[in-house]
Coordinates of C-alpha atoms and ligand atoms in Angstrom, one line a residue:
M228 CA 26.2 26.1 -10.0
K229 CA 24.7 23.1 -8.4
K230 CA 25.9 19.6 -9.7
A231 CA 24.0 16.4 -10.4
V232 CA 26.3 13.3 -10.5
L233 CA 25.3 10.2 -12.4
V234 CA 26.1 7.0 -10.5
G235 CA 25.4 3.4 -11.4
R236 CA 26.8 0.1 -12.4
P237 CA 28.4 -0.1 -15.8
N238 CA 26.2 -0.2 -19.0
V239 CA 22.9 0.9 -17.3
G240 CA 23.1 3.9 -19.7
K241 CA 24.9 6.6 -17.7
S242 CA 26.6 8.0 -20.7
A243 CA 23.5 8.0 -23.0
L244 CA 21.8 10.0 -20.2
F245 CA 24.7 12.2 -19.9
N246 CA 24.5 12.9 -23.6
R247 CA 20.9 13.4 -23.4
L248 CA 21.2 16.1 -20.6
A249 CA 24.2 17.8 -22.1
G250 CA 22.3 17.9 -25.5
R251 CA 25.4 16.8 -27.3
R252 CA 27.4 13.6 -27.9
I253 CA 30.6 13.7 -25.7
S254 CA 30.9 10.4 -24.0
I255 CA 31.1 7.3 -26.0
V256 CA 28.0 5.0 -25.9
H257 CA 28.6 1.6 -26.5
D258 CA 27.0 -1.8 -25.4
Q259 CA 30.3 -3.0 -23.9
P260 CA 30.1 -2.5 -20.0
G261 CA 32.6 0.0 -18.8
V262 CA 33.2 1.7 -22.2
T263 CA 33.0 5.3 -20.6
R264 CA 36.5 5.7 -19.1
D265 CA 36.8 9.1 -17.8
R266 CA 34.9 11.3 -15.5
I267 CA 33.2 14.0 -17.7
E268 CA 31.4 17.1 -16.8
A269 CA 29.0 19.3 -18.9
V270 CA 26.3 21.7 -18.2
C271 CA 22.7 20.9 -18.7
K272 CA 20.7 23.8 -19.9
L273 CA 17.3 22.0 -20.4
G274 CA 16.0 22.5 -16.9
R275 CA 14.5 25.5 -15.1
A276 CA 18.1 26.6 -14.1
P277 CA 21.3 25.3 -15.8
F278 CA 23.2 22.8 -13.7
G279 CA 26.4 20.8 -13.9
I280 CA 26.3 17.2 -14.8
V281 CA 29.1 14.6 -14.0
D282 CA 29.4 11.2 -15.5
T283 CA 31.3 8.9 -13.2
G284 CA 33.1 6.8 -16.0
G285 CA 36.6 5.6 -15.2
I286 CA 35.1 2.3 -14.1
G287 CA 37.3 0.0 -16.1
A288 CA 36.6 -1.9 -19.2
S289 CA 34.8 -5.3 -18.9
P290 CA 35.8 -7.9 -18.3
D291 CA 37.3 -6.4 -15.1
P292 CA 37.1 -8.6 -12.2
D293 CA 37.0 -5.5 -9.8
F294 CA 34.4 -3.5 -11.5
A295 CA 32.0 -4.0 -8.5
E296 CA 34.8 -2.4 -6.3
A297 CA 35.5 0.2 -9.1
T298 CA 31.9 1.1 -9.1
H299 CA 31.7 1.6 -5.4
R300 CA 34.8 3.9 -5.5
A301 CA 33.4 5.9 -8.3
A302 CA 30.1 6.3 -6.4
D303 CA 32.0 7.3 -3.3
T304 CA 33.9 10.2 -5.0
A305 CA 30.8 11.1 -7.1
V306 CA 28.7 11.5 -4.0
E307 CA 31.1 13.7 -2.2
D308 CA 31.0 16.2 -5.0
A309 CA 27.3 15.9 -5.7
D310 CA 24.4 18.3 -4.8
V311 CA 22.0 15.6 -6.2
V312 CA 22.9 12.0 -6.9
V313 CA 21.2 10.7 -10.2
F314 CA 21.3 6.9 -9.5
V315 CA 20.8 5.2 -12.7
V316 CA 19.6 1.5 -12.9
D317 CA 18.7 -0.7 -15.9
G318 CA 14.9 -1.3 -16.1
K319 CA 15.3 -4.1 -18.6
V320 CA 17.9 -6.1 -16.8
G321 CA 16.1 -5.6 -13.4
L322 CA 17.4 -5.2 -9.9
L323 CA 20.9 -6.6 -9.5
P324 CA 22.8 -7.1 -6.2
L325 CA 25.3 -4.5 -7.1
D326 CA 22.4 -1.9 -7.6
A327 CA 21.1 -2.9 -4.0
E328 CA 24.7 -2.4 -2.7
L329 CA 25.0 1.1 -4.1
A330 CA 21.4 2.0 -3.0
G331 CA 22.4 1.0 0.5
K332 CA 25.6 3.3 0.3
L333 CA 23.6 6.2 -1.3
R334 CA 21.0 5.9 1.3
R335 CA 23.6 6.5 4.0
A336 CA 25.2 9.4 2.2
S337 CA 23.7 12.7 3.0
R338 CA 22.7 13.7 -0.5
P339 CA 19.3 13.7 -2.3
V340 CA 19.0 10.8 -4.7
V341 CA 16.9 10.6 -7.8
L342 CA 16.5 7.0 -8.8
V343 CA 16.4 6.7 -12.7
V344 CA 15.1 3.6 -14.1
N345 CA 16.4 3.6 -17.6
K346 CA 15.8 1.7 -20.9
L347 CA 12.0 2.0 -20.6
D348 CA 11.7 2.6 -24.3
D349 CA 8.0 2.2 -24.6
P350 CA 5.0 2.7 -22.3
K351 CA 4.6 -1.0 -22.0
H352 CA 8.0 -1.2 -20.2
D353 CA 6.8 1.2 -17.5
H354 CA 5.8 -1.5 -15.1
L355 CA 9.5 -2.5 -14.7
E356 CA 10.0 0.5 -12.6
T357 CA 8.1 -1.1 -9.8
E358 CA 10.9 -3.6 -9.0
F359 CA 13.2 -0.6 -8.1
E360 CA 10.7 1.1 -5.8
E361 CA 11.5 -1.3 -3.1
L362 CA 15.0 0.5 -2.8
G363 CA 13.0 3.1 -0.8
F364 CA 14.1 6.3 -2.7
P365 CA 11.4 9.0 -2.7
S366 CA 12.1 10.1 -6.2
V367 CA 11.8 7.5 -8.8
V368 CA 11.7 8.4 -12.6
G369 CA 11.4 6.1 -15.6
I370 CA 13.2 7.3 -18.7
S371 CA 14.6 6.2 -22.0
A372 CA 17.9 8.0 -22.4
A373 CA 18.2 6.6 -26.0
H374 CA 14.8 7.8 -26.9
G375 CA 14.4 10.8 -24.7
R376 CA 11.3 9.5 -22.9
G377 CA 10.9 10.9 -19.4
T378 CA 13.5 13.7 -19.8
D379 CA 11.1 16.4 -18.7
D380 CA 10.1 14.3 -15.5
L381 CA 13.8 13.7 -14.8
L382 CA 14.6 17.4 -15.1
Q383 CA 11.7 18.3 -12.6
A384 CA 13.0 15.7 -10.3
I385 CA 16.5 17.0 -10.3
D386 CA 15.2 20.6 -9.9
R387 CA 13.0 19.5 -6.8
A388 CA 16.0 17.6 -5.3
M389 CA 18.4 20.5 -5.8
G390 CA 16.0 22.9 -4.2
S391 CA 15.2 20.5 -1.3
E392 CA 18.4 21.4 0.6
V393 CA 18.4 18.2 2.6
A394 CA 20.3 18.9 5.7
P395 CA 22.4 15.8 6.7
A396 CA 20.8 15.8 10.2
D397 CA 17.3 15.5 8.7
L398 CA 18.1 12.9 6.2
P399 CA 18.2 9.7 8.5
A400 CA 14.6 10.4 9.7
E401 CA 13.4 10.5 6.2
V402 CA 15.4 7.5 5.1
R403 CA 14.3 5.6 8.1
A404 CA 10.7 6.7 8.6
P405 CA 8.0 4.5 7.0
R406 CA 6.1 6.5 4.2
L407 CA 2.3 6.9 4.5
A408 CA 0.2 8.3 1.7
I409 CA -3.2 9.6 2.0
V410 CA -5.0 8.6 -1.1
G411 CA -8.5 9.1 -2.3
R412 CA -10.5 11.0 -5.0
P413 CA -10.9 14.7 -4.6
N414 CA -12.9 16.4 -1.8
V415 CA -13.0 13.4 0.5
G416 CA -11.0 15.1 3.0
K417 CA -7.4 14.2 2.3
S418 CA -5.9 17.6 2.8
S419 CA -8.1 18.1 6.0
L420 CA -6.9 14.7 7.3
T421 CA -3.3 15.8 6.6
N422 CA -4.0 19.0 8.8
A423 CA -5.6 17.0 11.4
I424 CA -2.6 14.7 11.7
L425 CA -0.1 17.5 11.6
G426 CA -2.1 19.8 13.8
R427 CA -1.5 22.8 11.7
E428 CA -2.4 24.0 8.2
R429 CA 0.0 22.7 5.9
A430 CA -1.8 21.6 2.7
I431 CA -4.2 23.9 1.0
V432 CA -7.9 22.9 1.8
S433 CA -10.6 23.9 -0.5
D434 CA -14.0 23.1 -1.6
I435 CA -13.1 23.0 -5.2
A436 CA -12.3 19.4 -6.2
G437 CA -8.7 18.9 -7.0
T438 CA -7.1 21.9 -5.4
T439 CA -4.2 19.9 -4.0
R440 CA -2.3 19.1 -7.1
D441 CA 1.3 18.1 -5.9
S442 CA 2.0 15.6 -3.6
L443 CA 3.7 17.1 -0.2
E444 CA 6.1 15.0 1.8
I445 CA 5.9 15.7 5.4
P446 CA 8.0 14.1 8.3
C447 CA 5.6 13.7 11.2
D448 CA 5.2 12.1 14.5
L449 CA 2.3 9.8 14.9
G450 CA 1.9 9.2 18.7
G451 CA 5.8 8.8 19.3
H452 CA 6.5 7.2 16.0
E453 CA 8.2 9.0 13.2
Y454 CA 6.6 8.7 9.7
L455 CA 6.9 10.5 6.5
L456 CA 3.4 11.6 5.3
L457 CA 2.7 12.2 1.6
D458 CA -0.4 14.2 0.8
T459 CA -1.3 13.3 -2.8
A460 CA -3.3 14.9 -5.5
G461 CA -6.9 13.5 -5.8
I462 CA -6.9 10.5 -8.2
R463 CA -9.5 11.1 -10.8
H464 CA -11.0 8.9 -13.5
R465 CA -8.5 9.1 -16.5
S466 CA -11.1 9.0 -19.2
R467 CA -13.2 11.8 -18.0
H468 CA -10.5 14.1 -17.2
N469 CA -7.9 14.4 -19.8
S470 CA -6.2 17.6 -19.0
S471 CA -2.5 16.9 -18.8
V472 CA -2.3 18.1 -15.2
E473 CA -5.1 15.6 -14.2
V474 CA -3.5 12.6 -16.1
F475 CA -0.2 13.6 -14.4
S476 CA -1.8 13.4 -11.1
V477 CA -3.3 10.0 -11.7
M478 CA 0.0 8.7 -12.7
R479 CA 1.6 10.0 -9.6
S480 CA -0.9 8.8 -7.3
E481 CA -0.6 5.3 -8.7
K482 CA 3.3 5.8 -8.4
T483 CA 2.7 6.9 -4.9
I484 CA 0.6 3.9 -3.9
R485 CA 3.4 1.5 -5.2
R486 CA 6.0 3.4 -3.4
V487 CA 4.9 4.0 0.1
D488 CA 4.7 1.6 3.2
I489 CA 1.0 2.2 4.0
N490 CA -1.8 3.6 2.1
I491 CA -4.5 5.5 3.9
L492 CA -7.6 5.3 1.7
V493 CA -10.0 8.2 2.5
I494 CA -13.7 7.7 1.7
D495 CA -16.2 10.3 2.1
A496 CA -18.8 8.5 4.4
T497 CA -21.5 10.9 3.2
S498 CA -21.3 9.8 -0.4
G499 CA -20.6 6.2 0.4
V500 CA -18.2 4.0 -1.7
T501 CA -18.2 5.3 -5.2
T502 CA -16.9 3.7 -8.5
Q503 CA -13.8 5.9 -8.2
D504 CA -13.1 5.0 -4.7
K505 CA -13.2 1.4 -5.9
K506 CA -10.8 2.0 -8.6
I507 CA -8.3 3.5 -6.1
A508 CA -9.0 0.6 -3.8
G509 CA -8.2 -1.5 -6.7
L510 CA -4.9 0.0 -7.4
I511 CA -3.9 -0.6 -3.9
Q512 CA -4.9 -4.1 -3.9
K513 CA -3.1 -4.6 -7.2
A514 CA 0.0 -3.3 -5.9
K515 CA -0.3 -5.6 -2.8
K516 CA 0.3 -2.8 -0.4
P517 CA -0.5 -2.3 3.3
A518 CA -3.8 -0.3 3.6
I519 CA -6.0 1.3 6.1
I520 CA -9.5 2.6 5.1
V521 CA -10.8 5.7 6.6
L522 CA -14.4 6.7 6.6
N523 CA -14.2 10.4 6.8
K524 CA -16.7 13.1 7.7
W525 CA -18.3 10.8 10.3
D526 CA -19.4 13.9 12.1
L527 CA -22.0 14.4 9.3
I528 CA -23.0 10.8 9.6
E529 CA -23.6 10.9 13.4
K530 CA -25.7 13.9 12.7
Q531 CA -27.6 12.3 10.1
T532 CA -28.3 9.2 12.0
N533 CA -28.8 10.9 15.4
N534 CA -26.0 8.4 16.5
D535 CA -28.2 5.5 16.2
P536 CA -25.6 2.6 16.7
E537 CA -27.5 0.3 14.2
L538 CA -27.4 3.0 11.5
L539 CA -23.8 3.9 12.1
R540 CA -22.9 0.0 11.9
E541 CA -24.8 -0.3 8.6
H542 CA -22.7 2.6 7.2
V543 CA -19.5 0.7 8.1
D544 CA -20.9 -2.6 6.9
R545 CA -21.9 -1.2 3.6
A546 CA -18.4 0.2 2.9
R547 CA -16.8 -2.9 4.0
A548 CA -18.9 -4.8 1.5
E549 CA -18.2 -2.5 -1.3
L550 CA -14.6 -2.7 -0.9
F551 CA -14.6 -6.4 -0.2
F552 CA -11.5 -7.0 -2.3
L553 CA -9.5 -4.9 0.1
D554 CA -10.6 -7.1 3.0
Y555 CA -7.2 -7.0 4.7
A556 CA -7.5 -3.3 5.3
P557 CA -9.0 -2.3 8.6
V558 CA -11.6 0.5 8.7
V559 CA -11.2 3.6 10.9
I560 CA -14.0 6.0 11.2
L561 CA -13.1 9.6 12.0
S562 CA -13.7 13.3 11.2
A563 CA -10.8 15.1 9.9
L564 CA -12.6 18.4 10.7
T565 CA -13.3 17.9 14.3
G566 CA -10.3 15.7 14.8
E567 CA -12.6 13.0 16.4
N568 CA -10.8 9.6 16.2
V569 CA -7.8 10.8 14.5
R570 CA -5.7 9.3 17.1
R571 CA -7.3 6.0 16.5
L572 CA -5.8 6.1 13.0
F573 CA -2.4 6.4 14.6
T574 CA -3.0 3.5 16.7
M575 CA -4.0 1.6 13.6
V576 CA -0.9 2.7 11.4
E577 CA 1.3 1.5 14.6
K578 CA -0.5 -1.8 14.7
V579 CA 0.1 -2.5 11.0
R580 CA 3.8 -1.7 11.4
Q581 CA 4.2 -4.0 14.3
H582 CA 2.5 -6.9 12.7
A583 CA 4.8 -6.4 9.7
T584 CA 7.7 -7.4 11.9
R585 CA 5.8 -10.6 13.1
R586 CA 7.2 -13.8 12.0
A587 CA 5.2 -17.0 11.8
G588 CA 7.2 -19.8 13.4
T589 CA 7.9 -22.5 10.9
G590 CA 6.7 -25.4 12.9
E591 CA 3.5 -23.8 13.6
L592 CA 3.0 -22.5 10.1
N593 CA 3.4 -26.1 8.8
R594 CA 0.9 -27.4 11.4
V595 CA -1.5 -24.8 10.5
L596 CA -1.4 -25.5 6.8
R597 CA -1.3 -29.2 7.2
A598 CA -4.4 -29.0 9.4
A599 CA -6.1 -26.8 6.9
M600 CA -5.5 -29.3 4.1
E601 CA -6.8 -32.1 6.2
R602 CA -10.0 -30.2 7.0
Q603 CA -10.5 -29.5 3.2
A604 CA -8.3 -31.4 0.8
P605 CA -6.9 -29.6 -2.1
P606 CA -8.7 -30.6 -5.4
S607 CA -7.0 -33.1 -7.6
R608 CA -6.4 -32.8 -11.2
G609 CA -6.7 -36.0 -13.1
S610 CA -4.8 -38.6 -11.0
R611 CA -2.5 -35.8 -9.6
R612 CA -3.0 -34.2 -6.4
F613 CA -1.3 -31.0 -4.9
K614 CA 1.3 -31.8 -2.1
L615 CA 2.8 -29.5 0.4
L616 CA 6.3 -30.5 1.3
Y617 CA 7.3 -27.5 3.5
A618 CA 6.4 -24.0 4.0
A619 CA 8.2 -20.9 5.6
Q620 CA 7.8 -17.3 6.1
A621 CA 10.4 -15.5 4.0
K622 CA 12.8 -13.1 5.8
E623 CA 11.8 -9.5 5.7
S624 CA 13.2 -7.5 3.0
S625 CA 15.6 -5.0 4.5
N626 CA 14.6 -2.3 2.0
S627 CA 11.1 -2.1 3.0
H628 CA 9.9 -0.7 6.3
I629 CA 6.6 -2.3 6.2
A630 CA 6.9 -5.5 4.3
P631 CA 3.8 -7.7 3.9
P632 CA 4.4 -11.2 5.1
L633 CA 5.7 -13.6 2.3
F634 CA 5.2 -17.3 2.7
V635 CA 7.1 -19.6 0.5
L636 CA 5.5 -22.9 -0.2
F637 CA 7.7 -25.9 -1.5
V638 CA 5.2 -28.1 -3.4
N639 CA 5.2 -31.0 -5.8
D640 CA 3.8 -28.9 -8.6
P641 CA 2.6 -25.2 -8.3
R642 CA 0.2 -25.8 -11.2
L643 CA -2.0 -28.1 -9.2
L644 CA -3.0 -25.4 -6.7
P645 CA -6.0 -23.4 -8.0
E646 CA -6.4 -19.8 -7.0
S647 CA -9.4 -20.4 -4.6
Y648 CA -7.5 -22.9 -2.7
Q649 CA -4.4 -20.5 -2.4
N650 CA -6.9 -18.0 -1.0
Y651 CA -8.2 -20.6 1.4
L652 CA -4.6 -21.3 2.8
C653 CA -3.9 -17.4 3.0
A654 CA -7.3 -17.1 5.0
R655 CA -6.1 -19.7 7.3
I656 CA -2.7 -18.2 7.9
R657 CA -4.6 -14.9 8.6
E658 CA -6.8 -16.5 11.3
Q659 CA -3.6 -17.6 13.0
W660 CA -1.5 -14.6 12.8
E661 CA -3.9 -11.6 12.0
Y662 CA -1.8 -9.3 9.9
P663 CA -4.0 -6.4 10.0
G664 CA -3.7 -4.1 7.1
L665 CA -1.2 -6.3 5.4
P666 CA -1.7 -8.5 2.3
I667 CA -0.5 -12.0 2.6
L668 CA 1.9 -13.0 -0.3
M669 CA 2.5 -16.4 -1.3
R670 CA 5.2 -17.9 -3.5
L671 CA 5.1 -21.5 -4.6
R672 CA 8.2 -23.3 -5.5
G673 CA 7.9 -26.6 -7.4
R674 CA 10.1 -29.7 -7.2
E675 CA 11.1 -29.2 -11.0
G676 CA 12.0 -25.6 -10.4
V677 CA 8.6 -24.2 -11.4
T678 CA 7.9 -21.1 -9.5
Q679 CA 4.7 -19.3 -9.2
D680 CA 4.0 -16.1 -7.5
I681 CA 0.5 -15.9 -6.0
N682 CA -0.8 -12.4 -4.9
E683 CA 2.3 -10.8 -6.4
Ligands
LIG179 P1 -9.2 16.6 -0.6 O1 -9.7 17.1 -1.9 O2 -9.5 15.0 -0.6 O3 -8.0 17.1 0.0 O4 -10.4 17.2 0.4 P2 -10.3 18.5 1.4 O5 -9.6 18.3 2.7 O6 -10.1 19.6 0.6 O7 -11.8 18.7 1.9 C1 -12.9 18.8 1.0 C2 -14.1 19.5 1.8 O8 -14.6 18.5 2.8 C3 -13.7 20.6 2.6 O9 -14.8 21.6 2.4 C4 -13.5 20.2 4.0 O10 -13.7 21.2 5.0 C5 -14.5 19.1 4.1 N1 -14.2 18.1 5.2 C6 -13.1 17.3 5.1 N2 -13.1 16.4 6.1 C7 -14.4 16.6 6.8 C8 -14.9 16.0 7.9 O11 -14.3 15.1 8.6 N3 -16.2 16.5 8.3 C9 -16.8 17.5 7.5 N4 -18.0 17.8 8.0 N5 -16.3 18.1 6.4 C10 -15.0 17.6 6.0

């Protein structure tokens, strides 16, 4: 029987989850960290096939100065034993350094990991999951072990992970490779583009909207660089399609957008940008994710316009204008069917990746911002005026492959900076450093400890 092992720092709810999966109350659940002392095993019969579950207790009661070390040790032993590691974190408390350390350890171990964000007792807590997605595990499930929310999703994720037979040699590529998602409404050509990229028939292509229901994760080589390609199900408008499968797909696509490194938004050039396309673009923009827009079915447009360069340009301009809020995303025109220009998409992906590693020099950054402020003074509020003390680009987060550039501005008072002026400063930064496909993130830090995240 395969084994799923629960790993996590004390008090994240491993015991509660264990009880939930075992269908009985065995381990002691208590609000004191580290109450569960022993390693306990049971069989979970709630999934498709029974599997063993192991709770790595024995971490020592709090206050134990060594509990971090004990957690690490417990994780080490657990992982050796596991077919699947169920890595539990506390959504309410948020991402702690010990979680990140454990994540690093688990990423290096050659076992599939399901990341479980616990204590999401209510749908309004679901956004708390986002913070953990930066840990970079492909499978993330939000649950409430106490209330039973998300148990089915978790069982499915464990089941998938158990069937996935991750060969140790394969894993590093999956861990290292940046993730790309091909997103878009049904029938725009996502599956066709996946096939064009992979050069073989992997996803099922069909004329019926919404044929591809599940997302596929495929390691692939884009012009000499390794990526992991996710082909997602079409995102549909929630209100018009309320069958549970469709709603599930939308949720998954939203999740996918937040989790991957670059979103490739496919638009059907023959129908132009629709309301639904804008919705999906909006999700990408809201998630502040790197993006590339693909205008697909260009072969048909070329036929329609008799290759008239003016008319072709108009098509691109119109799409650009409709998606003005995703202005950082470059547009690539191509035909998934004929394969024309697909390589140009590869080049663009690589360009985005390379620019994400670019750092703006601090001296130059401060000069650029000061010059911008001299050219156009920030508006004053009453007698007070915004002052920039110092700016720097934050260090790249090690967990993200393609991190959007984050600029930290130390200012007199973040509240004095209106959004329009923030956008003005972001635009000046973009003029100087370009950052194609990447949203520019800005964080303001005030003198009195007032912090405000912009674009975040
Ligand atoms: P998905 O639902 O987004 O995955 O869309 P599919 O890949 O299933 O494509 C939907 C339909 O559009 C199929 O009939 C494809 O053959 C067709 N199609 C996809 N890309 C192109 C293209 O570049 N040119 C043309 N002419 N047809 C395409």
